[in-house]
C-alpha cells in the first residue's frame, strides 16, 4: 500500500501535484471565478465580516501564517493567526463580525477544536479547512472547505500542508470575490497561476536528487537553521519543524530580518543555513534584503543552502548549495518552496537511521490538549 515507496512519507510527497490539483478541482470555473458553494456562509454574512482569525497547530499553523499574507493582501481584511493552544486562554476579541478559520488535517486536534468552540460561543462564524470527511472539527463548524489530499498516513504532514495552502488561497480569493475588493487583473492572474501550480510542484519533484545527496552529507550535523522573509518565513518554520520531528535535530526557523536582533550570534563555521529567497522578478526590496542577509551569514562562515527561482543569478555567488524552484508569484511560492524542505528532512531522517513514518514521541492526531 506504499505504492512501491519505502515510506508513506515519500509516497505522500510524490502525491502532492495530484493532491493540489484535486483540491482545486471544480472550484474555479471557466471564466476564472471561484465557485465555493460548499462554503455555506451566505455572501451577505461574508460581506459584513470585519476581521479574520485563523487558529491551527503545527504545520497547519504555518499554512495559517501564509494565509494571513494572502487574505490581507487580496481582501484588505485584518487577519490574525494564532496557535490554537494559546487562543482561548487570552480572552481573544471575537464577535459576530469575526470569521474564524480553523485549519486541521485530521479534524480531531483537541486544541483546535477547543479554540473553535470558544469562537462559536462568542458568536463568530467558523469555517473549517479539513482533510477528513465527517471529523469533529468540520461537524462543529458553520462551514467546511475540504482539502482533497486523500488519507495522509505518515505522521509528518506533507501533502495535507500543500492542500491546506491551496484551500487558504481559495478562501482568500473567494472573500475578495464576494466583497469586491481588489478584484481585477491581479487576482485573475493569481487564479491562472494557481490553476497551473500542480505542474510546478511536479517540476520541483523531478529535481530532488541533489537535495537528497546534500541531506545525506549533513547527517552528522547537530543544527540546521532556516531563514525566510514574508511568506518565506513560515516556509522556514515548516522546514525546521519537519527536520525536528523527523531527523531529531536542532532546527530553527527565523524571519531573516530578525537575524541581527539575536540569531546571528549562532552562526559559526560550516553551520548549514537554508535560505528561502523570494521571487527575483522586479528585484523587490524584499529580495534585495534577503540577498544581503545571505551575504551577512556567509561572511561569518555559514554554509548557505539557497532555495531560489530559476533564472535568479544574483544569489549564485553566495550559495554554497543552490536549490532551484520554478518562477512563481510571491504569495504562491510556498507551494513550491516547501517541497525541497520535505525531501531534505525525509532524507536526513533516513540517513540518521530514524523511522520516517512514525517519529518517536509523536502521534498523527493529537486528541488531548
Ligand atoms: C507536523 C504535523 C503536526 C500537525 C498538527 C496539527 O508535520 O503533522 O504539526 O500539523 O498536529 O494537526 P491537524 O492538522 O490534524 O490539526
XYZ file of C-alpha atoms and ligand atoms in Angstrom:
385
model
C 0.000 0.000 0.000
C 3.061 2.242 -0.034
C 2.794 2.142 -3.813
C 6.376 0.988 -4.304
C 7.861 3.629 -1.990
C 9.884 2.731 1.095
C 7.848 5.064 3.288
C 4.396 6.559 3.262
C 6.020 9.950 3.570
C 7.816 9.520 0.230
C 4.593 8.381 -1.381
C 2.715 11.333 0.061
C 5.386 13.812 -1.055
C 5.107 12.368 -4.560
C 1.312 12.637 -4.482
C 1.407 16.383 -3.957
C 0.785 17.505 -7.563
C -2.378 15.390 -7.631
C -3.450 16.499 -4.153
C -3.075 20.135 -5.168
C -4.945 19.615 -8.456
C -7.732 17.680 -6.699
C -8.160 20.449 -4.147
C -8.617 22.986 -6.944
C -10.908 20.741 -8.975
C -14.354 22.183 -9.636
C -13.651 25.282 -7.588
C -12.511 27.613 -10.371
C -14.923 27.972 -13.286
C -14.108 28.599 -16.936
C -14.313 32.365 -16.516
C -11.775 32.346 -13.673
C -14.337 32.900 -10.893
C -14.469 30.823 -7.752
C -17.424 28.600 -7.009
C -17.160 27.583 -3.385
C -20.835 26.666 -2.999
C -19.916 24.281 -0.222
C -18.963 27.253 1.951
C -22.438 27.683 3.302
C -21.857 31.033 4.898
C -24.088 33.422 2.887
C -22.204 36.105 0.881
C -24.219 38.710 2.822
C -22.606 37.496 6.060
C -19.155 37.367 4.474
C -19.557 40.971 3.310
C -20.165 42.036 6.891
C -17.083 40.344 8.297
C -14.589 42.893 9.596
C -11.824 40.585 10.787
C -10.473 37.088 10.131
C -8.844 34.970 12.843
C -7.075 31.744 11.952
C -6.446 29.019 14.530
C -4.371 25.887 13.973
C -1.453 23.853 15.339
C 1.919 22.767 13.995
C 2.139 22.518 10.236
C -1.450 23.720 9.835
C -0.448 26.840 11.789
C 2.263 27.505 9.212
C -0.380 27.284 6.484
C -2.358 29.819 8.512
C 0.592 32.206 8.677
C 0.814 32.128 4.889
C -2.962 32.565 4.613
C -2.706 35.776 6.620
C -0.474 37.345 3.965
C -2.863 36.282 1.199
C -6.052 37.342 2.987
C -4.757 40.759 3.966
C -3.255 41.422 0.556
C -6.208 40.267 -1.520
C -9.105 41.327 0.696
C -7.709 44.131 2.906
C -9.435 42.459 5.854
C -7.310 42.414 9.006
C -6.274 38.844 9.746
C -4.725 37.354 12.843
C -3.290 33.896 13.092
C -2.831 32.197 16.399
C -1.736 28.873 17.766
C -4.958 27.140 18.743
C -3.395 26.063 22.046
C -2.880 29.695 23.083
C -6.070 31.156 21.714
C -8.837 30.816 24.252
C -6.638 31.389 27.265
C -6.075 35.036 26.453
C -9.696 36.139 26.150
C -9.489 36.965 22.422
C -11.718 39.680 20.958
C -14.362 37.911 18.887
C -17.868 38.810 17.758
C -20.404 38.091 15.024
C -18.326 40.104 12.545
C -15.301 37.852 13.051
C -14.719 34.970 10.660
C -12.683 32.263 12.386
C -10.884 29.774 10.151
C -9.825 26.523 11.826
C -7.253 24.553 9.830
C -6.798 20.878 10.667
C -5.794 17.907 8.549
C -7.272 15.327 10.912
C -10.229 17.362 12.087
C -9.638 15.893 15.539
C -6.948 18.120 17.053
C -8.237 18.962 20.522
C -6.542 22.360 20.781
C -8.098 23.488 17.509
C -11.487 22.078 18.460
C -11.484 23.917 21.800
C -10.480 27.155 20.049
C -13.343 26.890 17.580
C -15.843 26.069 20.323
C -14.721 29.172 22.155
C -15.135 31.264 18.980
C -18.647 29.980 18.354
C -19.629 30.723 21.946
C -18.695 34.343 21.222
C -20.992 34.361 18.172
C -18.288 34.158 15.495
C -18.754 32.150 12.315
C -16.281 29.292 11.961
C -15.049 27.929 8.645
C -13.033 24.706 8.855
C -10.346 23.722 6.375
C -10.049 19.987 6.839
C -8.859 16.827 5.108
C -11.034 14.279 6.904
C -14.676 13.906 5.966
C -17.089 13.881 8.843
C -14.466 14.514 11.528
C -15.266 16.545 14.627
C -13.909 19.966 13.603
C -15.974 20.268 10.398
C -19.030 18.853 12.180
C -18.826 21.591 14.788
C -18.114 24.399 12.304
C -20.572 26.583 10.395
C -18.981 25.588 7.097
C -16.144 23.498 5.766
C -13.848 23.580 2.788
C -12.371 20.117 2.390
C -8.847 19.615 1.163
C -8.601 16.649 -1.199
C -5.193 15.317 -0.205
C -6.517 11.801 0.343
C -5.535 9.908 3.505
C -2.231 11.035 4.989
C -0.581 8.173 6.858
C 2.931 9.440 7.662
C 2.920 11.382 10.925
C 4.746 14.321 9.355
C 2.332 16.344 7.287
C 3.293 16.970 3.638
C 0.523 16.745 1.061
C -2.025 17.912 3.609
C 0.038 21.078 4.101
C 0.137 21.902 0.396
C -3.596 21.371 0.092
C -4.204 23.498 3.190
C -2.343 26.276 1.406
C -4.480 25.821 -1.699
C -7.655 25.937 0.411
C -6.419 29.079 2.165
C -5.732 30.777 -1.173
C -9.206 29.777 -2.381
C -10.825 31.207 0.745
C -8.800 34.421 0.454
C -9.708 34.827 -3.212
C -13.343 33.945 -2.538
C -13.546 36.584 0.186
C -12.093 39.056 -2.299
C -14.617 37.993 -4.934
C -17.622 38.214 -2.619
C -16.553 41.523 -1.110
C -15.425 43.021 -4.418
C -12.059 44.069 -3.048
C -9.097 44.304 -5.395
C -10.996 42.223 -7.928
C -9.259 42.748 -11.197
C -6.317 41.801 -13.303
C -4.001 40.968 -10.398
C -6.452 38.474 -8.936
C -7.239 36.955 -12.323
C -3.532 36.426 -12.875
C -3.231 34.736 -9.466
C -6.125 32.402 -10.272
C -4.440 31.498 -13.552
C -1.159 30.821 -11.762
C -2.924 28.747 -9.121
C -4.594 26.666 -11.848
C -1.202 25.628 -13.200
C 0.654 25.282 -9.893
C 0.365 21.482 -9.717
C 2.690 21.327 -12.732
C 5.228 23.496 -10.908
C 5.135 21.151 -7.888
C 5.682 18.212 -10.247
C 8.644 20.011 -11.772
C 10.247 20.506 -8.342
C 9.788 16.825 -7.512
C 11.704 15.929 -10.638
C 14.815 17.788 -9.477
C 15.265 16.487 -5.928
C 18.257 14.157 -6.293
C 20.869 16.826 -5.412
C 18.765 17.754 -2.366
C 18.851 14.135 -1.186
C 22.578 13.993 -1.727
C 23.052 17.211 0.233
C 20.860 15.905 3.067
C 22.928 12.722 3.354
C 26.123 14.772 3.543
C 24.735 16.669 6.554
C 23.663 13.617 8.541
C 26.227 14.153 11.283
C 25.431 17.849 11.868
C 23.768 18.941 15.117
C 21.976 22.055 13.926
C 20.369 23.456 10.799
C 18.913 26.964 10.653
C 16.239 28.188 8.225
C 15.685 31.791 7.157
C 12.943 33.470 5.174
C 11.090 36.718 4.768
C 7.407 37.415 4.095
C 5.776 34.063 3.139
C 9.270 32.553 3.118
C 9.295 32.932 6.903
C 6.538 30.362 7.572
C 8.212 28.148 4.957
C 11.412 28.388 7.023
C 9.460 27.452 10.159
C 7.940 24.490 8.347
C 11.359 23.328 7.118
C 12.649 23.474 10.689
C 9.632 21.652 12.112
C 9.989 18.814 9.586
C 13.667 18.436 10.470
C 12.997 18.392 14.217
C 10.261 15.817 14.061
C 11.930 13.505 11.545
C 15.696 13.899 11.981
C 15.564 14.781 15.722
C 17.993 17.617 15.017
C 18.127 21.075 16.454
C 16.449 23.118 13.754
C 15.138 26.652 13.970
C 13.384 28.937 11.553
C 13.838 32.680 11.716
C 12.474 35.730 9.955
C 15.616 36.885 8.162
C 15.087 40.428 9.420
C 15.470 39.176 12.982
C 18.977 37.884 12.346
C 20.785 40.875 13.700
C 18.462 41.034 16.699
C 19.999 37.863 18.081
C 20.171 34.708 15.970
C 23.217 35.851 14.007
C 25.207 35.011 17.141
C 24.507 31.352 16.371
C 26.301 31.477 13.026
C 29.624 29.663 13.086
C 31.968 27.995 10.635
C 30.212 25.444 8.418
C 26.786 25.755 10.072
C 24.166 24.798 7.462
C 21.665 27.616 6.917
C 18.791 27.171 4.483
C 17.547 30.424 2.988
C 14.242 30.753 1.141
C 14.629 33.526 -1.423
C 11.506 35.327 -2.688
C 10.820 35.961 -6.339
C 13.630 37.799 -8.075
C 11.192 39.361 -10.509
C 11.135 43.123 -10.176
C 14.042 42.886 -7.720
C 11.752 43.860 -4.840
C 13.036 45.354 -1.595
C 12.212 42.001 -0.063
C 14.541 40.274 -2.481
C 17.430 42.695 -2.015
C 17.173 42.400 1.765
C 17.435 38.634 1.746
C 20.387 38.667 -0.608
C 22.207 40.893 1.877
C 21.189 38.510 4.696
C 22.809 35.650 2.771
C 25.972 37.714 2.381
C 25.992 38.519 6.114
C 25.764 34.916 7.256
C 28.210 33.654 4.669
C 30.761 36.242 5.729
C 30.509 34.633 9.187
C 31.226 31.162 7.862
C 27.721 29.696 7.367
C 27.298 27.019 4.732
C 24.461 28.557 2.693
C 21.787 26.371 1.155
C 19.787 28.707 -1.037
C 16.341 27.989 -2.443
C 15.881 30.398 -5.330
C 13.916 30.804 -8.527
C 15.204 29.612 -11.839
C 16.990 32.439 -13.553
C 17.900 34.205 -10.307
C 21.616 34.744 -10.885
C 22.279 37.342 -8.185
C 22.309 34.715 -5.411
C 24.725 32.373 -7.174
C 27.976 33.832 -5.769
C 26.685 33.452 -2.194
C 25.170 29.971 -2.445
C 27.265 27.004 -1.342
C 24.330 24.861 -2.471
C 21.630 26.095 -4.794
C 18.179 24.539 -4.991
C 16.143 25.815 -7.922
C 12.362 26.250 -7.901
C 10.115 27.432 -10.751
C 9.219 31.104 -11.097
C 6.031 31.563 -9.057
C 4.156 34.651 -7.786
C 5.434 35.502 -4.307
C 2.260 34.633 -2.411
C 2.049 31.201 -4.053
C 5.755 30.427 -3.698
C 5.341 28.341 -0.511
C 3.663 25.646 -2.637
C 6.934 25.037 -4.453
C 9.495 26.190 -1.857
C 8.283 23.779 0.840
C 8.767 20.647 -1.274
C 12.601 20.561 -1.188
C 12.457 21.046 2.589
C 10.207 17.995 2.972
C 12.562 15.907 0.849
C 15.550 17.270 2.772
C 14.087 16.312 6.162
C 12.924 12.898 4.982
C 16.329 12.028 3.538
C 18.217 13.307 6.581
C 15.994 11.233 8.842
C 16.669 8.128 6.765
C 20.397 8.821 6.751
C 20.304 9.057 10.538
C 18.505 5.731 10.762
C 15.214 7.161 12.018
C 11.780 5.738 11.460
C 10.382 8.235 8.927
C 6.673 7.450 9.068
C 6.473 7.077 12.854
C 8.835 9.563 14.510
C 9.431 8.993 18.209
C 7.033 10.562 20.698
C 4.598 11.815 18.036
C 1.066 10.829 17.134
C -0.731 11.520 13.874
C -3.637 13.172 15.540
C -3.353 14.911 18.866
C -6.636 14.430 20.629
C -5.597 15.730 24.038
C -4.866 19.343 24.971
C 3.743 18.213 11.549
C 2.419 17.758 11.923
C 1.721 18.407 13.069
C 0.256 18.716 12.700
C -0.503 19.282 13.894
C -1.932 19.661 13.525
O 4.257 17.525 10.473
O 1.890 16.870 11.289
O 2.376 19.568 13.453
O 0.252 19.617 11.641
O -0.516 18.332 14.925
O -2.651 18.542 13.074
P -4.028 18.709 12.346
O -3.779 19.402 11.045
O -4.543 17.311 12.151
O -4.919 19.530 13.226
